[in-house]
mmCIF file of C-alpha atoms in Angstrom:
data_model
loop_
_atom_site.group_PDB
_atom_site.id
_atom_site.type_symbol
_atom_site.label_atom_id
_atom_site.label_comp_id
_atom_site.label_asym_id
_atom_site.label_seq_id
_atom_site.Cartn_x
_atom_site.Cartn_y
_atom_site.Cartn_z
ATOM 1 C CA UNK A 907 -0.184 -0.158 -0.129
ATOM 2 C CA UNK A 908 1.359 3.739 -1.672
ATOM 3 C CA UNK A 909 0.402 5.138 2.605
ATOM 4 C CA UNK A 910 2.773 2.392 4.239
ATOM 5 C CA UNK A 911 6.377 4.003 3.093
ATOM 6 C CA UNK A 912 4.029 7.866 2.920
ATOM 7 C CA UNK A 913 3.993 7.466 6.764
ATOM 8 C CA UNK A 914 7.010 6.334 7.604
ATOM 9 C CA UNK A 915 8.616 9.229 5.693
ATOM 10 C CA UNK A 916 6.150 11.895 7.039
ATOM 11 C CA UNK A 917 7.287 10.216 10.748
ATOM 12 C CA UNK A 918 10.745 10.566 9.576
ATOM 13 C CA UNK A 919 10.207 14.291 8.969
ATOM 14 C CA UNK A 920 8.595 15.168 12.171
ATOM 15 C CA UNK A 921 10.937 13.633 14.069
ATOM 16 C CA UNK A 922 14.059 15.815 11.863
ATOM 17 C CA UNK A 923 11.420 18.762 12.470
ATOM 18 C CA UNK A 924 11.530 18.380 16.260
ATOM 19 C CA UNK A 925 15.761 17.954 16.330
ATOM 20 C CA UNK A 926 16.638 20.962 13.518
ATOM 21 C CA UNK A 927 14.156 23.468 15.893
ATOM 22 C CA UNK A 928 14.198 22.220 19.492
ATOM 23 C CA UNK A 929 17.976 21.260 18.806
ATOM 24 C CA UNK A 930 18.757 24.705 18.932
ATOM 25 C CA UNK A 931 16.721 25.168 22.029
ATOM 26 C CA UNK A 932 18.297 22.305 24.111
ATOM 27 C CA UNK A 933 21.864 24.219 22.896
ATOM 28 C CA UNK A 934 20.920 27.139 24.543
ATOM 29 C CA UNK A 935 19.698 25.416 27.450
ATOM 30 C CA UNK A 936 23.009 23.877 27.817
ATOM 31 C CA UNK A 937 24.415 27.269 27.242
ATOM 32 C CA UNK A 938 22.625 29.585 28.940
ATOM 33 C CA UNK A 939 24.975 29.603 31.806
ATOM 34 C CA UNK A 940 28.182 29.845 29.984
ATOM 35 C CA UNK A 941 26.802 32.598 27.793
ATOM 36 C CA UNK A 942 25.201 34.653 30.382
ATOM 37 C CA UNK A 943 26.880 34.998 33.287
ATOM 38 C CA UNK A 944 25.227 36.773 35.842
ATOM 39 C CA UNK A 945 21.730 36.628 36.249
ATOM 40 C CA UNK A 946 20.553 39.358 33.329
ATOM 41 C CA UNK A 947 23.037 37.479 30.696
ATOM 42 C CA UNK A 948 21.051 34.239 32.074
ATOM 43 C CA UNK A 949 17.636 35.663 31.478
ATOM 44 C CA UNK A 950 18.323 37.443 28.051
ATOM 45 C CA UNK A 951 19.682 34.112 26.944
ATOM 46 C CA UNK A 952 16.988 32.117 28.151
ATOM 47 C CA UNK A 953 14.540 34.465 26.503
ATOM 48 C CA UNK A 954 15.972 33.880 23.071
ATOM 49 C CA UNK A 955 13.951 31.342 22.918
ATOM 50 C CA UNK A 956 11.266 32.092 25.684
ATOM 51 C CA UNK A 957 8.130 32.235 22.828
ATOM 52 C CA UNK A 958 9.541 29.770 21.069
ATOM 53 C CA UNK A 959 10.274 26.272 22.961
ATOM 54 C CA UNK A 960 7.214 24.827 23.416
ATOM 55 C CA UNK A 961 6.093 24.983 20.103
ATOM 56 C CA UNK A 962 9.110 23.789 18.803
ATOM 57 C CA UNK A 963 8.399 20.531 21.420
ATOM 58 C CA UNK A 964 4.808 20.005 19.336
ATOM 59 C CA UNK A 965 6.986 18.249 16.808
ATOM 60 C CA UNK A 966 8.686 15.654 19.860
ATOM 61 C CA UNK A 967 4.994 14.728 20.515
ATOM 62 C CA UNK A 968 3.042 14.569 17.238
ATOM 63 C CA UNK A 969 6.200 12.549 15.965
ATOM 64 C CA UNK A 970 4.853 9.771 18.964
ATOM 65 C CA UNK A 971 1.342 10.665 18.472
ATOM 66 C CA UNK A 972 2.384 9.766 14.306
ATOM 67 C CA UNK A 973 4.113 6.015 15.425
ATOM 68 C CA UNK A 974 0.977 5.079 17.828
ATOM 69 C CA UNK A 975 -1.409 6.037 15.037
ATOM 70 C CA UNK A 976 0.739 4.556 12.066
ATOM 71 C CA UNK A 977 3.143 2.477 13.297
ATOM 72 C CA UNK A 978 1.078 1.004 16.414
ATOM 73 C CA UNK A 979 3.292 -2.519 16.409
ATOM 74 C CA UNK A 980 6.438 -0.450 16.181
ATOM 75 C CA UNK A 981 4.908 2.128 19.261
ATOM 76 C CA UNK A 982 4.332 -0.731 21.449
ATOM 77 C CA UNK A 983 7.603 -2.432 20.612
ATOM 78 C CA UNK A 984 9.646 0.240 20.934
ATOM 79 C CA UNK A 985 8.283 2.539 23.925
ATOM 80 C CA UNK A 986 7.642 -1.043 25.605
ATOM 81 C CA UNK A 987 10.971 -1.866 25.483
ATOM 82 C CA UNK A 988 13.047 1.602 26.212
ATOM 83 C CA UNK A 989 10.234 2.433 28.866
ATOM 84 C CA UNK A 990 13.062 3.111 31.640
ATOM 85 C CA UNK A 991 14.851 5.535 29.137
ATOM 86 C CA UNK A 992 11.391 7.147 27.946
ATOM 87 C CA UNK A 993 10.631 7.573 31.762
ATOM 88 C CA UNK A 994 13.923 9.476 32.130
ATOM 89 C CA UNK A 995 13.204 11.132 28.725
ATOM 90 C CA UNK A 996 9.803 12.350 30.347
ATOM 91 C CA UNK A 997 11.623 13.804 33.890
ATOM 92 C CA UNK A 998 13.934 15.778 31.958
ATOM 93 C CA UNK A 999 11.438 17.623 29.469
ATOM 94 C CA UNK A 1000 9.634 18.417 32.568
ATOM 95 C CA UNK A 1001 12.201 19.319 34.738
ATOM 96 C CA UNK A 1002 13.453 21.951 31.576
ATOM 97 C CA UNK A 1003 10.079 22.817 30.924
ATOM 98 C CA UNK A 1004 9.246 23.713 34.386
ATOM 99 C CA UNK A 1005 12.502 24.998 35.122
ATOM 100 C CA UNK A 1006 11.111 28.132 32.436
ATOM 101 C CA UNK A 1007 8.095 28.516 33.678
ATOM 102 C CA UNK A 1008 9.324 28.775 37.788
ATOM 103 C CA UNK A 1009 12.799 30.061 37.513
ATOM 104 C CA UNK A 1010 11.229 34.242 37.648
ATOM 105 C CA UNK A 1011 9.040 33.441 40.051
ATOM 106 C CA UNK A 1012 11.306 34.017 43.360
ATOM 107 C CA UNK A 1013 14.212 36.906 43.284
ATOM 108 C CA UNK A 1014 16.449 34.893 44.979
ATOM 109 C CA UNK A 1015 19.643 33.913 44.090
ATOM 110 C CA UNK A 1016 19.916 30.032 45.363
ATOM 111 C CA UNK A 1017 16.703 29.087 43.953
ATOM 112 C CA UNK A 1018 17.431 30.474 40.196
ATOM 113 C CA UNK A 1019 20.977 28.539 40.678
ATOM 114 C CA UNK A 1020 18.819 25.492 41.219
ATOM 115 C CA UNK A 1021 16.674 26.070 38.277
ATOM 116 C CA UNK A 1022 19.318 27.130 36.038
ATOM 117 C CA UNK A 1023 20.601 23.639 37.139
ATOM 118 C CA UNK A 1024 17.570 22.116 36.350
ATOM 119 C CA UNK A 1025 17.524 23.631 32.833
ATOM 120 C CA UNK A 1026 21.030 22.349 31.941
ATOM 121 C CA UNK A 1027 20.429 19.086 32.836
ATOM 122 C CA UNK A 1028 17.524 18.511 31.285
ATOM 123 C CA UNK A 1029 18.293 20.057 27.918
ATOM 124 C CA UNK A 1030 21.458 17.965 27.672
ATOM 125 C CA UNK A 1031 19.593 14.730 28.959
ATOM 126 C CA UNK A 1032 16.444 14.626 26.238
ATOM 127 C CA UNK A 1033 18.621 14.546 23.325
ATOM 128 C CA UNK A 1034 21.359 12.570 24.764
ATOM 129 C CA UNK A 1035 18.030 9.594 25.351
ATOM 130 C CA UNK A 1036 17.028 9.965 22.357
ATOM 131 C CA UNK A 1037 20.201 10.042 19.894
ATOM 132 C CA UNK A 1038 20.575 6.405 21.991
ATOM 133 C CA UNK A 1039 17.083 5.317 20.881
ATOM 134 C CA UNK A 1040 16.903 6.146 17.570
ATOM 135 C CA UNK A 1041 20.828 4.470 17.762
ATOM 136 C CA UNK A 1042 19.274 1.117 19.037
ATOM 137 C CA UNK A 1043 16.751 1.224 15.845
ATOM 138 C CA UNK A 1044 19.431 0.997 13.550
ATOM 139 C CA UNK A 1045 21.880 -0.819 15.279
ATOM 140 C CA UNK A 1046 19.453 -3.599 16.749
ATOM 141 C CA UNK A 1047 18.286 -4.903 20.194
ATOM 142 C CA UNK A 1048 17.317 -8.105 21.319
ATOM 143 C CA UNK A 1049 13.501 -8.861 20.214
ATOM 144 C CA UNK A 1050 11.830 -12.288 19.853
ATOM 145 C CA UNK A 1051 9.258 -13.779 17.092
ATOM 146 C CA UNK A 1052 6.361 -12.008 18.941
ATOM 147 C CA UNK A 1053 7.884 -9.016 18.069
ATOM 148 C CA UNK A 1054 8.648 -8.441 22.152
ATOM 149 C CA UNK A 1055 11.586 -6.921 23.800
ATOM 150 C CA UNK A 1056 13.913 -9.036 25.457
ATOM 151 C CA UNK A 1057 16.357 -7.342 26.949
ATOM 152 C CA UNK A 1058 16.917 -5.368 29.623
ATOM 153 C CA UNK A 1059 17.988 -0.864 30.320
ATOM 154 C CA UNK A 1060 21.630 -2.001 30.177
ATOM 155 C CA UNK A 1061 21.303 -3.109 26.390
ATOM 156 C CA UNK A 1062 20.233 0.077 25.298
ATOM 157 C CA UNK A 1063 23.786 1.908 26.055
ATOM 158 C CA UNK A 1064 25.806 0.319 22.813
ATOM 159 C CA UNK A 1065 28.729 1.702 21.773
ATOM 160 C CA UNK A 1066 26.890 3.256 17.947
ATOM 161 C CA UNK A 1067 23.655 4.370 20.145
ATOM 162 C CA UNK A 1068 26.032 5.971 22.968
ATOM 163 C CA UNK A 1069 27.910 7.456 19.781
ATOM 164 C CA UNK A 1070 24.434 8.786 17.781
ATOM 165 C CA UNK A 1071 23.118 10.310 21.522
ATOM 166 C CA UNK A 1072 26.755 11.798 22.291
ATOM 167 C CA UNK A 1073 26.478 12.949 18.037
ATOM 168 C CA UNK A 1074 23.035 14.576 18.708
ATOM 169 C CA UNK A 1075 23.866 16.206 22.041
ATOM 170 C CA UNK A 1076 27.029 18.578 19.724
ATOM 171 C CA UNK A 1077 25.339 19.056 17.161
ATOM 172 C CA UNK A 1078 23.187 20.887 19.767
ATOM 173 C CA UNK A 1079 25.731 22.588 20.915
ATOM 174 C CA UNK A 1080 27.059 23.808 17.655
ATOM 175 C CA UNK A 1081 23.506 24.867 16.102
ATOM 176 C CA UNK A 1082 22.151 26.573 20.039
ATOM 177 C CA UNK A 1083 25.367 28.639 19.968
ATOM 178 C CA UNK A 1084 25.257 29.634 16.821
ATOM 179 C CA UNK A 1085 21.863 30.489 17.449
ATOM 180 C CA UNK A 1086 22.414 32.746 20.426
ATOM 181 C CA UNK A 1087 25.174 35.011 18.269
ATOM 182 C CA UNK A 1088 22.403 34.812 15.773
ATOM 183 C CA UNK A 1089 19.893 36.363 18.776
ATOM 184 C CA UNK A 1090 22.110 38.415 20.902
ATOM 185 C CA UNK A 1091 24.194 41.785 21.310
ATOM 186 C CA UNK A 1092 27.519 42.725 22.953
ATOM 187 C CA UNK A 1093 29.474 40.666 25.285
ATOM 188 C CA UNK A 1094 26.785 37.565 25.004
ATOM 189 C CA UNK A 1095 27.411 38.056 21.179
ATOM 190 C CA UNK A 1096 31.018 37.461 21.692
ATOM 191 C CA UNK A 1097 31.247 34.669 24.144
ATOM 192 C CA UNK A 1098 28.404 33.031 22.057
ATOM 193 C CA UNK A 1099 31.164 32.839 18.924
ATOM 194 C CA UNK A 1100 34.021 31.881 21.049
ATOM 195 C CA UNK A 1101 31.985 28.988 22.821
ATOM 196 C CA UNK A 1102 30.977 28.035 18.674
ATOM 197 C CA UNK A 1103 34.550 27.984 17.565
ATOM 198 C CA UNK A 1104 35.270 25.682 20.924
ATOM 199 C CA UNK A 1105 32.061 23.173 19.843
ATOM 200 C CA UNK A 1106 32.670 23.025 16.123
ATOM 201 C CA UNK A 1107 36.392 21.151 16.044
ATOM 202 C CA UNK A 1108 34.701 18.490 18.337
ATOM 203 C CA UNK A 1109 31.285 18.205 16.491
ATOM 204 C CA UNK A 1110 32.666 17.904 13.242
ATOM 205 C CA UNK A 1111 34.998 14.745 14.826
ATOM 206 C CA UNK A 1112 31.761 13.303 16.035
ATOM 207 C CA UNK A 1113 29.694 13.957 13.128
ATOM 208 C CA UNK A 1114 32.290 12.269 10.951
ATOM 209 C CA UNK A 1115 32.802 9.480 12.795
ATOM 210 C CA UNK A 1116 28.963 8.764 12.872
ATOM 211 C CA UNK A 1117 28.232 9.131 9.018
ATOM 212 C CA UNK A 1118 30.985 6.626 8.706
ATOM 213 C CA UNK A 1119 29.308 4.169 11.456
ATOM 214 C CA UNK A 1120 25.880 4.546 10.243
ATOM 215 C CA UNK A 1121 27.132 3.989 7.126
ATOM 216 C CA UNK A 1122 29.186 0.465 8.114
ATOM 217 C CA UNK A 1123 26.046 -0.915 10.372
ATOM 218 C CA UNK A 1124 23.147 -0.175 7.230
ATOM 219 C CA UNK A 1125 24.730 -0.998 3.949
ATOM 220 C CA UNK A 1126 27.272 -2.943 2.075
ATOM 221 C CA UNK A 1127 28.075 -0.741 -0.242
ATOM 222 C CA UNK A 1128 31.918 1.415 -0.133
ATOM 223 C CA UNK A 1129 31.521 5.154 -0.396
ATOM 224 C CA UNK A 1130 29.110 7.046 1.578
ATOM 225 C CA UNK A 1131 25.401 7.723 0.851
ATOM 226 C CA UNK A 1132 24.394 11.301 -0.541
ATOM 227 C CA UNK A 1133 22.997 11.630 2.971
ATOM 228 C CA UNK A 1134 25.887 11.088 4.866
ATOM 229 C CA UNK A 1135 27.942 12.683 2.736
ATOM 230 C CA UNK A 1136 25.963 15.665 3.284
ATOM 231 C CA UNK A 1137 26.313 15.759 6.959
ATOM 232 C CA UNK A 1138 29.659 15.699 6.720
ATOM 233 C CA UNK A 1139 30.213 18.870 4.447
ATOM 234 C CA UNK A 1140 27.368 20.819 6.107
ATOM 235 C CA UNK A 1141 29.258 20.022 9.701
ATOM 236 C CA UNK A 1142 32.973 21.988 7.989
ATOM 237 C CA UNK A 1143 31.344 24.368 6.156
ATOM 238 C CA UNK A 1144 29.554 24.665 9.879
ATOM 239 C CA UNK A 1145 32.829 25.192 11.431
ATOM 240 C CA UNK A 1146 34.518 27.046 9.198
ATOM 241 C CA UNK A 1147 32.268 29.756 8.899
ATOM 242 C CA UNK A 1148 32.079 29.916 12.720
ATOM 243 C CA UNK A 1149 35.604 30.876 12.500
ATOM 244 C CA UNK A 1150 35.252 33.515 10.124
ATOM 245 C CA UNK A 1151 32.188 34.922 11.904
ATOM 246 C CA UNK A 1152 29.640 34.110 9.271
ATOM 247 C CA UNK A 1153 26.901 33.545 12.525
ATOM 248 C CA UNK A 1154 23.554 32.968 9.804
ATOM 249 C CA UNK A 1155 25.136 30.930 7.683
ATOM 250 C CA UNK A 1156 26.891 28.991 10.054
ATOM 251 C CA UNK A 1157 22.923 28.393 11.648
ATOM 252 C CA UNK A 1158 21.809 26.927 8.311
ATOM 253 C CA UNK A 1159 24.831 24.895 8.191
ATOM 254 C CA UNK A 1160 24.734 23.159 11.690
ATOM 255 C CA UNK A 1161 20.504 22.971 10.889
ATOM 256 C CA UNK A 1162 21.503 21.095 7.579
ATOM 257 C CA UNK A 1163 23.995 18.954 9.592
ATOM 258 C CA UNK A 1164 21.372 18.617 11.607
ATOM 259 C CA UNK A 1165 18.633 16.805 9.375
ATOM 260 C CA UNK A 1166 21.370 15.162 7.944
ATOM 261 C CA UNK A 1167 22.161 12.981 10.094
ATOM 262 C CA UNK A 1168 18.706 12.421 11.592
ATOM 263 C CA UNK A 1169 17.304 11.722 8.014
ATOM 264 C CA UNK A 1170 20.610 9.492 6.996
ATOM 265 C CA UNK A 1171 18.789 6.914 10.506
ATOM 266 C CA UNK A 1172 15.630 6.596 8.888
ATOM 267 C CA UNK A 1173 17.278 6.226 5.720
ATOM 268 C CA UNK A 1174 19.258 3.233 7.193
ATOM 269 C CA UNK A 1175 16.157 1.273 8.490
ATOM 270 C CA UNK A 1176 13.831 1.804 5.569
ATOM 271 C CA UNK A 1177 12.090 -1.239 5.302
ATOM 272 C CA UNK A 1178 12.602 -1.548 8.862
ATOM 273 C CA UNK A 1179 12.038 0.189 11.741
ATOM 274 C CA UNK A 1180 13.687 -1.567 14.188
ATOM 275 C CA UNK A 1181 15.998 -4.290 14.029
ATOM 276 C CA UNK A 1182 16.125 -7.669 16.076
ATOM 277 C CA UNK A 1183 19.735 -8.723 17.159
ATOM 278 C CA UNK A 1184 18.715 -11.982 17.717
ATOM 279 C CA UNK A 1185 17.309 -12.669 14.379
ATOM 280 C CA UNK A 1186 16.491 -10.737 11.195
ATOM 281 C CA UNK A 1187 13.720 -12.646 10.524
ATOM 282 C CA UNK A 1188 12.307 -10.816 13.765
ATOM 283 C CA UNK A 1189 12.725 -7.692 12.525
ATOM 284 C CA UNK A 1190 10.169 -5.221 12.454
ATOM 285 C CA UNK A 1191 8.994 -3.839 9.776
ATOM 286 C CA UNK A 1192 6.881 -0.742 8.182
ATOM 287 C CA UNK A 1193 4.477 -3.429 6.449
ATOM 288 C CA UNK A 1194 4.309 -6.084 9.272
ATOM 289 C CA UNK A 1195 3.686 -2.941 12.433
ATOM 290 C CA UNK A 1196 1.099 -0.598 9.860
ATOM 291 C CA UNK A 1197 -2.243 0.214 10.665
ATOM 292 C CA UNK A 1198 -5.591 -0.569 8.525
ATOM 293 C CA UNK A 1199 -5.419 1.101 5.372
ATOM 294 C CA UNK A 1200 -8.787 2.877 6.214
ATOM 295 C CA UNK A 1201 -6.512 4.248 9.463
ATOM 296 C CA UNK A 1202 -3.994 5.637 7.226
ATOM 297 C CA UNK A 1203 -6.594 7.521 4.617
ATOM 298 C CA UNK A 1204 -8.307 9.361 7.691
ATOM 299 C CA UNK A 1205 -4.727 9.987 9.299
ATOM 300 C CA UNK A 1206 -3.208 11.818 5.882
ATOM 301 C CA UNK A 1207 -6.365 13.843 5.126
ATOM 302 C CA UNK A 1208 -5.768 15.039 8.668
ATOM 303 C CA UNK A 1209 -2.179 15.898 7.850
ATOM 304 C CA UNK A 1210 -2.596 17.321 4.378
ATOM 305 C CA UNK A 1211 -5.050 20.224 5.850
ATOM 306 C CA UNK A 1212 -3.121 20.397 9.106
ATOM 307 C CA UNK A 1213 0.416 20.409 8.458
ATOM 308 C CA UNK A 1214 0.601 23.458 6.590
ATOM 309 C CA UNK A 1215 -1.652 25.720 8.947
ATOM 310 C CA UNK A 1216 1.192 24.426 11.724
ATOM 311 C CA UNK A 1217 4.128 25.551 9.449
ATOM 312 C CA UNK A 1218 2.743 28.597 8.364
ATOM 313 C CA UNK A 1219 2.289 29.667 11.991
ATOM 314 C CA UNK A 1220 5.205 28.644 12.884
ATOM 315 C CA UNK A 1221 7.019 30.507 10.583
ATOM 316 C CA UNK A 1222 5.215 33.703 11.453
ATOM 317 C CA UNK A 1223 6.039 33.357 15.323
ATOM 318 C CA UNK A 1224 9.677 32.988 14.529
ATOM 319 C CA UNK A 1225 9.422 36.227 12.050
ATOM 320 C CA UNK A 1226 7.560 38.173 15.375
ATOM 321 C CA UNK A 1227 10.041 37.082 17.507
ATOM 322 C CA UNK A 1228 12.927 37.707 14.735
ATOM 323 C CA UNK A 1229 15.009 40.803 17.139
ATOM 324 C CA UNK A 1230 18.121 40.199 18.852
ATOM 325 C CA UNK A 1231 18.278 40.256 22.650
ATOM 326 C CA UNK A 1232 20.566 42.565 24.822
ATOM 327 C CA UNK A 1233 21.203 41.765 28.229
ATOM 328 C CA UNK A 1234 20.849 45.525 29.741
ATOM 329 C CA UNK A 1235 16.885 44.551 28.756
ATOM 330 C CA UNK A 1236 16.727 42.397 31.967
ATOM 331 C CA UNK A 1237 19.077 44.855 34.200
ATOM 332 C CA UNK A 1238 17.200 45.705 37.125
ATOM 333 C CA UNK A 1239 15.975 49.343 37.378
ATOM 334 C CA UNK A 1240 17.849 52.263 38.969
ATOM 335 C CA UNK A 1241 15.676 53.372 42.178
ATOM 336 C CA UNK A 1242 13.480 55.718 41.812
ATOM 337 C CA UNK A 1243 14.455 59.319 43.148
ATOM 338 C CA UNK A 1244 12.533 60.151 46.267
ATOM 339 C CA UNK A 1245 9.110 62.594 46.194
ATOM 340 C CA UNK A 1246 9.384 66.111 47.600
ATOM 341 C CA UNK A 1247 7.594 66.349 50.334
ATOM 342 C CA UNK A 1248 4.319 68.009 49.955
ATOM 343 C CA UNK A 1249 3.507 72.232 50.972
ATOM 344 C CA UNK A 1250 1.911 72.023 54.245
ATOM 345 C CA UNK A 1251 -1.584 72.879 54.161
ATOM 346 C CA UNK A 1252 -2.807 76.655 55.110
ATOM 347 C CA UNK A 1253 -4.554 76.942 58.653
ATOM 348 C CA UNK A 1254 -7.949 77.304 58.270
ATOM 349 C CA UNK A 1255 -9.258 80.711 59.118
ATOM 350 C CA UNK A 1256 -12.643 81.889 60.692
ATOM 351 C CA UNK A 1257 -15.204 83.720 59.193
ATOM 352 C CA UNK A 1258 -14.222 87.754 59.523
ATOM 353 C CA UNK A 1259 -10.868 87.151 60.835
ATOM 354 C CA UNK A 1260 -7.833 88.231 58.349
ATOM 355 C CA UNK A 1261 -5.952 85.572 56.974
ATOM 356 C CA UNK A 1262 -1.929 86.139 58.899
ATOM 357 C CA UNK A 1263 -0.605 87.121 55.236
ATOM 358 C CA UNK A 1264 -2.723 89.443 54.874
ATOM 359 C CA UNK A 1265 -2.190 91.447 58.168
ATOM 360 C CA UNK A 1266 0.676 93.814 57.819
ATOM 361 C CA UNK A 1267 3.700 93.223 59.978
ATOM 362 C CA UNK A 1268 4.608 95.527 63.051
ATOM 363 C CA UNK A 1269 7.000 97.488 61.361
ATOM 364 C CA UNK A 1270 4.772 97.564 57.916
ATOM 365 C CA UNK A 1271 1.822 98.894 60.321
ATOM 366 C CA UNK A 1272 4.180 101.402 61.601
ATOM 367 C CA UNK A 1273 5.768 102.529 58.613
ATOM 368 C CA UNK A 1274 2.261 103.039 57.252
ATOM 369 C CA UNK A 1275 1.123 105.154 60.268
ATOM 370 C CA UNK A 1276 4.321 107.182 59.829
ATOM 371 C CA UNK A 1277 3.283 107.810 56.364
ATOM 372 C CA UNK A 1278 -0.267 109.257 57.320
ATOM 373 C CA UNK A 1279 0.918 111.475 60.110
ATOM 374 C CA UNK A 1280 3.545 113.211 57.848
ATOM 375 C CA UNK A 1281 0.395 113.920 55.095
ATOM 376 C CA UNK A 1282 -1.793 115.002 57.892
ATOM 377 C CA UNK A 1283 1.126 117.290 59.428
ATOM 378 C CA UNK A 1284 2.198 118.673 55.681
ATOM 379 C CA UNK A 1285 -1.169 119.191 55.161
ATOM 380 C CA UNK A 1286 -2.126 122.117 58.141
ATOM 381 C CA UNK A 1287 1.048 123.658 58.065
ATOM 382 C CA UNK A 1288 3.320 121.417 60.880
ATOM 383 C CA UNK A 1289 6.216 119.051 60.778
ATOM 384 C CA UNK A 1290 6.248 116.171 62.547
#
């Protein structure tokens, strides 16, 4: 049925979109305490992704829901076999989301440091765990003929799977550093560039090793596939661009690197969705795990209608929040000058009483009487 490979492509696109968009969010979460060396700087770093991170995480939810609806057998085996890892993943995502919301609830330094650590740890664990899970899909897990996972939690940490997780973490770091270079100003912009230049060589080495190992694990040919070669070329271009301080192009190159790595995993998998290390005959494929044709047709109508709307909305969101964020925006405001003391209220005046300011003083009264006597003496020819 033609809709089966179509939905495998949709799942691959959703996972790729999640890592390209949420990848720099993870990178900013891991780097925010380094780029922002005081509270104002850390707040500025977090606010570069503040309006975006929760929308980007929707791609993960839709990817999981798409797997459940289109390939329920794949979803059941993967999520039951990786149960403990998925619990850790959910905990890291929950802690990370709570850190965004609760960090600014109190001004205490210890309170904010605690949530900063939670944000950093959650942003590190999430791509690491998802990368290990994706690597396990391709390299193989102990699965029996009933499509049940028969291994333990420690079977997940195979060398290839761990390399995949570490590679995705490093790409997220470089992706986040280039994003911060685009979105910040002043000293934060300079620190982001320095971090990108430090991380870039390690990321390039990890991506090259990942691409070669992925090719060896999923193909019998000598030459790399175009996507695997693209991943290596893109990360080399990103490394060169961060040293040339071409922030926009460097960010684009890291996005291409991330997309190439994720898509290469799914290209290596197809037509499998999970490889069995017990027996290749027990592999889970797109055909023996797919939903009924009617379900796939109904889902196709939904995705054709709503996916363009979601893409348009996210594009508009990125356009609205495209401006750079400055550390100075989050500095505490100077205290306002004290207000001038109010003038005293005038004393109450009883009816018929002349106000004090309208009565002449003693000197003024004497002067007035003396003048009046001189005027009278002059009139009568007498000198006073």
